[in-house]
Tab-separated table of C-alpha atoms in Angstrom:
chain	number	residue	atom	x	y	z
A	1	UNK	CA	19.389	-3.350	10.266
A	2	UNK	CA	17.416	-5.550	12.705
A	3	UNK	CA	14.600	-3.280	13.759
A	4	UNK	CA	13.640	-5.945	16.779
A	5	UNK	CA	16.108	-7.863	18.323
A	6	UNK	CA	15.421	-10.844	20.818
A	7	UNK	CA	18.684	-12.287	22.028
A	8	UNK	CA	17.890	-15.235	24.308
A	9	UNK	CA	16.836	-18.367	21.812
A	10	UNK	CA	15.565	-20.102	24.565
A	11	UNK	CA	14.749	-20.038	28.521
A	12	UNK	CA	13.676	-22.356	30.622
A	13	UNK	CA	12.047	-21.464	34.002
A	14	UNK	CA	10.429	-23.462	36.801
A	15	UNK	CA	6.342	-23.133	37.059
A	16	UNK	CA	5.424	-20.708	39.593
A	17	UNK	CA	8.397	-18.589	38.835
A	18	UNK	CA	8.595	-14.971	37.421
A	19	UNK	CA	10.308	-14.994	33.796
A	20	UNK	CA	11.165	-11.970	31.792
A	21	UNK	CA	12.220	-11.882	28.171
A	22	UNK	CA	14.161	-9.715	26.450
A	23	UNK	CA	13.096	-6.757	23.778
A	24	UNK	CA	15.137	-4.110	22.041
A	25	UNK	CA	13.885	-1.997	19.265
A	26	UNK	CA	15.158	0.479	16.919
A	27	UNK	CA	13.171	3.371	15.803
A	28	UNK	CA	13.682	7.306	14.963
A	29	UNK	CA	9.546	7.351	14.423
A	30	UNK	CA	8.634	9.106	17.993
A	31	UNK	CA	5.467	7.654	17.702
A	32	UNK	CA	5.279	3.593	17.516
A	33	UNK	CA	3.504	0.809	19.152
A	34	UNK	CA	5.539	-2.434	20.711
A	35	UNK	CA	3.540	-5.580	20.974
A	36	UNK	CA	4.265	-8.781	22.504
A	37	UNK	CA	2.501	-12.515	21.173
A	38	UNK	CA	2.795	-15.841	22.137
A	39	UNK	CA	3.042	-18.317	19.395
A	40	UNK	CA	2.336	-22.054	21.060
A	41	UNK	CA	3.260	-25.422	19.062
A	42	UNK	CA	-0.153	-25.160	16.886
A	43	UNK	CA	1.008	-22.112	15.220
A	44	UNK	CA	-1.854	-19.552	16.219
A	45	UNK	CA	-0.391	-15.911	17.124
A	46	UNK	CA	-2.261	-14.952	20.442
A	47	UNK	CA	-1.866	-11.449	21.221
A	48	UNK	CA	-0.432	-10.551	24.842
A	49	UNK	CA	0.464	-7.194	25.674
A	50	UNK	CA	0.907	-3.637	23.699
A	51	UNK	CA	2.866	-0.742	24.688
A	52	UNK	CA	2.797	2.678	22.979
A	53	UNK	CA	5.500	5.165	22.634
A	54	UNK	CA	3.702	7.661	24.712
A	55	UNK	CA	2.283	5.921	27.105
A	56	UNK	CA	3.690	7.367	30.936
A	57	UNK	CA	3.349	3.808	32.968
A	58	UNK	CA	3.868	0.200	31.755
A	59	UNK	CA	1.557	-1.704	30.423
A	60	UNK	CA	-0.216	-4.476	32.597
A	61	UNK	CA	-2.314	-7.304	31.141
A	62	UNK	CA	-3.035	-10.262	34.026
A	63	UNK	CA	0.258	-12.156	34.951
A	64	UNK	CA	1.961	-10.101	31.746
A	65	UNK	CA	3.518	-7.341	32.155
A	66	UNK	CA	6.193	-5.286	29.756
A	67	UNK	CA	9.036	-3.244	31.151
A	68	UNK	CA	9.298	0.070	28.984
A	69	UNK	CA	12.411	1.499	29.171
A	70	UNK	CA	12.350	4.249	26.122
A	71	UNK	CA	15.822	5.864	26.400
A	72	UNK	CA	17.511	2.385	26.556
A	73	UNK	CA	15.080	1.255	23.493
A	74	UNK	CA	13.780	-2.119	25.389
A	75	UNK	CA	10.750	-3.807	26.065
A	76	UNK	CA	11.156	-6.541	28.359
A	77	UNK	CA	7.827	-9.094	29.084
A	78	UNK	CA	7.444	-9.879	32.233
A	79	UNK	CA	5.615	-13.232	32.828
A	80	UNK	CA	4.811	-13.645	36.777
A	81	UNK	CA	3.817	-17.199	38.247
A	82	UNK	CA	4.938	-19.307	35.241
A	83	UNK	CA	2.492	-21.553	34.002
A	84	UNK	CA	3.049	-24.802	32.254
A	85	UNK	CA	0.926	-23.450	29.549
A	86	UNK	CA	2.759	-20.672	29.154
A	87	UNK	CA	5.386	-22.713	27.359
A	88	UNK	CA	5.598	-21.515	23.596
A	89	UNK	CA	7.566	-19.053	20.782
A	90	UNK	CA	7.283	-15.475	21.796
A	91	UNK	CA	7.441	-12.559	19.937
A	92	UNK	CA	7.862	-9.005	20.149
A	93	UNK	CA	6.515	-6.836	17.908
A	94	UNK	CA	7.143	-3.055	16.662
A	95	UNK	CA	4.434	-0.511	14.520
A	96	UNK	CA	5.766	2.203	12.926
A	97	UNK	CA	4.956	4.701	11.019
A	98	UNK	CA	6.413	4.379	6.853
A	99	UNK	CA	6.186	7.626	5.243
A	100	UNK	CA	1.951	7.550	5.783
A	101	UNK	CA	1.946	3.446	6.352
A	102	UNK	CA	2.109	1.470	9.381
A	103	UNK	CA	4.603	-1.089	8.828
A	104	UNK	CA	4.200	-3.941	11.450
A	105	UNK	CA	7.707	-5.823	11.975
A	106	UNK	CA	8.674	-8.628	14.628
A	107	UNK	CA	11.703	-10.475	16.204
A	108	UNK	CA	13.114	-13.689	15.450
A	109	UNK	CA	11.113	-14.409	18.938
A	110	UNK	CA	12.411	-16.806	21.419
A	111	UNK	CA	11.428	-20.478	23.504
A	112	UNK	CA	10.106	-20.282	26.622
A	113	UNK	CA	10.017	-24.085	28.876
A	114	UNK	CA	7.891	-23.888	31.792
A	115	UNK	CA	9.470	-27.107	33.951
A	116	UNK	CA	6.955	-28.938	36.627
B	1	UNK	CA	-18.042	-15.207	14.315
B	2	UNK	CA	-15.661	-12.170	12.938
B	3	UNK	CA	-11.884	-13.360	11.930
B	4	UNK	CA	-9.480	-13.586	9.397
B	5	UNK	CA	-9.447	-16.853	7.485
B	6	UNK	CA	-6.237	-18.218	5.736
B	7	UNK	CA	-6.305	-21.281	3.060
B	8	UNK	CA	-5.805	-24.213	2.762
B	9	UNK	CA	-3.779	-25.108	5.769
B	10	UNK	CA	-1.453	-27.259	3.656
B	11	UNK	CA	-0.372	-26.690	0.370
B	12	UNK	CA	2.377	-28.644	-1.702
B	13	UNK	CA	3.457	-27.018	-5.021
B	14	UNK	CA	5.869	-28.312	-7.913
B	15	UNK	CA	9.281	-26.463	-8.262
B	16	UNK	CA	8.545	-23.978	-11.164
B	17	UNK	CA	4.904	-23.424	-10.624
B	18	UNK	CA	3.181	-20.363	-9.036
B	19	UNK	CA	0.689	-20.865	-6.198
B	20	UNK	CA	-1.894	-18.348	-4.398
B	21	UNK	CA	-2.844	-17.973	-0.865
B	22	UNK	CA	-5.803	-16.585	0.583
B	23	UNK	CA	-6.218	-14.996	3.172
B	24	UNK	CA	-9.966	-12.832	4.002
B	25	UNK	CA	-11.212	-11.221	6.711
B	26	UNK	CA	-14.553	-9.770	7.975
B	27	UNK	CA	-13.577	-7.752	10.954
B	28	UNK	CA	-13.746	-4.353	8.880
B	29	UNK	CA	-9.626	-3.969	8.738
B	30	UNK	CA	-8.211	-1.338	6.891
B	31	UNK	CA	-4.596	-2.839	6.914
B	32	UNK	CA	-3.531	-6.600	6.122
B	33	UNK	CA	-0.509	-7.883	6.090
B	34	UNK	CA	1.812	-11.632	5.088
B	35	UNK	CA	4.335	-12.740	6.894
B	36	UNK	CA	6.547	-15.735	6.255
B	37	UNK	CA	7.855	-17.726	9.070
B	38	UNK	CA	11.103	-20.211	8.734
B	39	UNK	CA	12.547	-21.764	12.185
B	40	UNK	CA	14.776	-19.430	14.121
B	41	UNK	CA	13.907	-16.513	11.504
B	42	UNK	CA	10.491	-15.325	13.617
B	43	UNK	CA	8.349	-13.743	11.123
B	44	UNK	CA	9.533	-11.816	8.219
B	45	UNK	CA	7.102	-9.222	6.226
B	46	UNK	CA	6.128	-10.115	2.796
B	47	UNK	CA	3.917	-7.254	2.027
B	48	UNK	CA	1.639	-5.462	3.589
B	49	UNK	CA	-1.421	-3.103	2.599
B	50	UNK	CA	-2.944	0.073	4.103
B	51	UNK	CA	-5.839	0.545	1.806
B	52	UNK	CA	-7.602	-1.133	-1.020
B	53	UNK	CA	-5.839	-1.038	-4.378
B	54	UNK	CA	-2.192	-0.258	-2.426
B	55	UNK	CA	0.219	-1.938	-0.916
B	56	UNK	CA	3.763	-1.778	0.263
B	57	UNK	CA	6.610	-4.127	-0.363
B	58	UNK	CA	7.697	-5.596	2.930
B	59	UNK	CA	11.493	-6.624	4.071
B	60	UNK	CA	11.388	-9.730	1.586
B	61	UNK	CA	9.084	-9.088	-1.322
B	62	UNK	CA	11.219	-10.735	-3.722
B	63	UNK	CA	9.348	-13.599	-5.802
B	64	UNK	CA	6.300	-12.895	-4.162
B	65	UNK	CA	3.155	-10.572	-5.550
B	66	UNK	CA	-0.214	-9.742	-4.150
B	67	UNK	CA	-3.256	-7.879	-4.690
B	68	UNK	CA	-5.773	-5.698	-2.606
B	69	UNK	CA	-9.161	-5.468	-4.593
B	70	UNK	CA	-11.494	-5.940	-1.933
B	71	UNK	CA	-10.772	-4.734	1.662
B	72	UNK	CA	-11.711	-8.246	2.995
B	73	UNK	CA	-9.038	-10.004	0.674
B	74	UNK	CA	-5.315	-9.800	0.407
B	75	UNK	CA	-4.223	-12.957	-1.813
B	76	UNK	CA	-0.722	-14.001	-1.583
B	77	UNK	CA	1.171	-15.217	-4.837
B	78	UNK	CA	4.295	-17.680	-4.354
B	79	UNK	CA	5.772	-17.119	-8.225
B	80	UNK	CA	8.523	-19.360	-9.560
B	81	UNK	CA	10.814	-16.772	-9.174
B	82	UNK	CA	11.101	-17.148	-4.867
B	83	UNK	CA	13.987	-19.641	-4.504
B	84	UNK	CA	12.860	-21.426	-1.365
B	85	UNK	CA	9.230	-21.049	-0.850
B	86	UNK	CA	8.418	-23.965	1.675
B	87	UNK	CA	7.802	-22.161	4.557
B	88	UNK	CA	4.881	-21.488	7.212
B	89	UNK	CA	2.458	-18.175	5.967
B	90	UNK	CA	1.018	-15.979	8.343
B	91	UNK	CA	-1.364	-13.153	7.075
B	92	UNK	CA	-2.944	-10.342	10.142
B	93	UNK	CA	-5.216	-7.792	9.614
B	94	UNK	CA	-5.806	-5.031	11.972
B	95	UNK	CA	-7.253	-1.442	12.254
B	96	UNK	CA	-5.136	1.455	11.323
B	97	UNK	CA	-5.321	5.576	10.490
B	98	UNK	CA	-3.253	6.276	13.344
B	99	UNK	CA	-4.168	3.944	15.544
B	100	UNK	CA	-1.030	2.432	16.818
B	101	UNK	CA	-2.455	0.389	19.913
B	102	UNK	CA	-4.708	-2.192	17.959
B	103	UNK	CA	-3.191	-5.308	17.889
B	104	UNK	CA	-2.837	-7.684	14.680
B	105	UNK	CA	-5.223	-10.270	14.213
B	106	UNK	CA	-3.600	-13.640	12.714
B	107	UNK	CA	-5.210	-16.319	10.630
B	108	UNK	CA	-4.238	-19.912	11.207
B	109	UNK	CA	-1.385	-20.118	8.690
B	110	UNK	CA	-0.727	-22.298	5.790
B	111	UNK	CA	1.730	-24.388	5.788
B	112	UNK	CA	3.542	-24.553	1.593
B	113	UNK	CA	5.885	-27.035	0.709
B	114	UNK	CA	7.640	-27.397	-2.932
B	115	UNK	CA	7.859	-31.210	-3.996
């Protein structure tokens, strides 16, 4: 079973605009950690945003920001005044704990266009 | 400058022959990990180690092997045995024991592709 699912393939969004992409997650571990990279066309994995299980308020990191929602199982990334830069893959990311080892899984991720 | 450094950044490989990946690191990591990335799959876990002289088989272990001797290397083996190895290779390291909110660390990648 997909333990991170990221439904929209692609998304394109005008620059200046607020964007948020989709995260769902599957998990019976009540403590995990959900992270969120962006992936641009050279192929480094930049870290963006983490979120832990426990944590009471959503995590803010600049113009990212995720929305935790832990009975629905989602952790949306919210991207505020879209940059052209900010077009890349994105990921979200799940660690959990295997029977003593953290096991570090991620979506399929999806496209993000910023348009002029 | 502390990192995690993958090579070579290209590597072409006969069908049939077996091929290793490095991948080291000198930020102090207790837990590496390899990840193979295809177009629309994202990146899918290889294996992934917690320790020195352990590791774990990830979601597609098959046809792959790797060893954990030293905590700064976690090598990566493409054997003759994995059916379509061209494909982009991501390895991460990060801290661990517990510590759920430190992020992965990536290398650049290697890129393999079977000629």
């Amino acid at each position: 079973a997909q333990k991170i699912t990221q439904t929209q393939p692609g998304m394109f969004v005008q620059e200046k605009e607020a964007v948020t992409l989709d995260c769902t997650y599957d998990t019976s571990d009540p403590s995990y950690g959900l992270f969120w990279y962006k992936q641009p066309s050279s192929g480094e994995m930049i870290f963006l945003i983490y979120q832990g299980s426990y944590d009471q308020q959503n995590a803010t990191e600049g113009r990212y920001s995720l929305n935790f929602q832990k009975a629905r199982k989602s952790a949306n990334l919210v991207i505020s005044a879209s940059q052209l830069g900010d077009s890349a893959m994105y990921f979200c990311a799940m660690r959990e704990d295997q029977g003593g080892s953290e096991k570090l899984v991620f979506g399929k991720g999806m496209k993000l266009t910023v348009n002029p | 400058d502390g990192g995690i450094t993958q090579s070579p950044k290209y590597l072409f490989r006969k069908e049939g022959q077996n091929v290793t990946l490095s991948c080291e690191q000198n930020l102090n990591h207790d837990a590496m990990y390899w990840y193979r990335q295809d177009p629309g799959q994202g990146l899918r876990l290889i294996y992934y180690s917690q320790i020195v002289n352990d590791f774990q088989k990830g979601d597609i272990a098959e046809g792959y092997s790797v060893s954990r001797e030293k905590k700064e290397s976690f090598p990566l083996t493409v054997t003759s045995a994995q059916k379509n190895p061209t494909a982009f290779y991501l390895c991460a390291s990060s801290e661990t024991g517990r510590r759920m909110n430190t992020e992965a660390f990536f290398g650049q990648g290697t890129r393999l592709t079977v000629v």
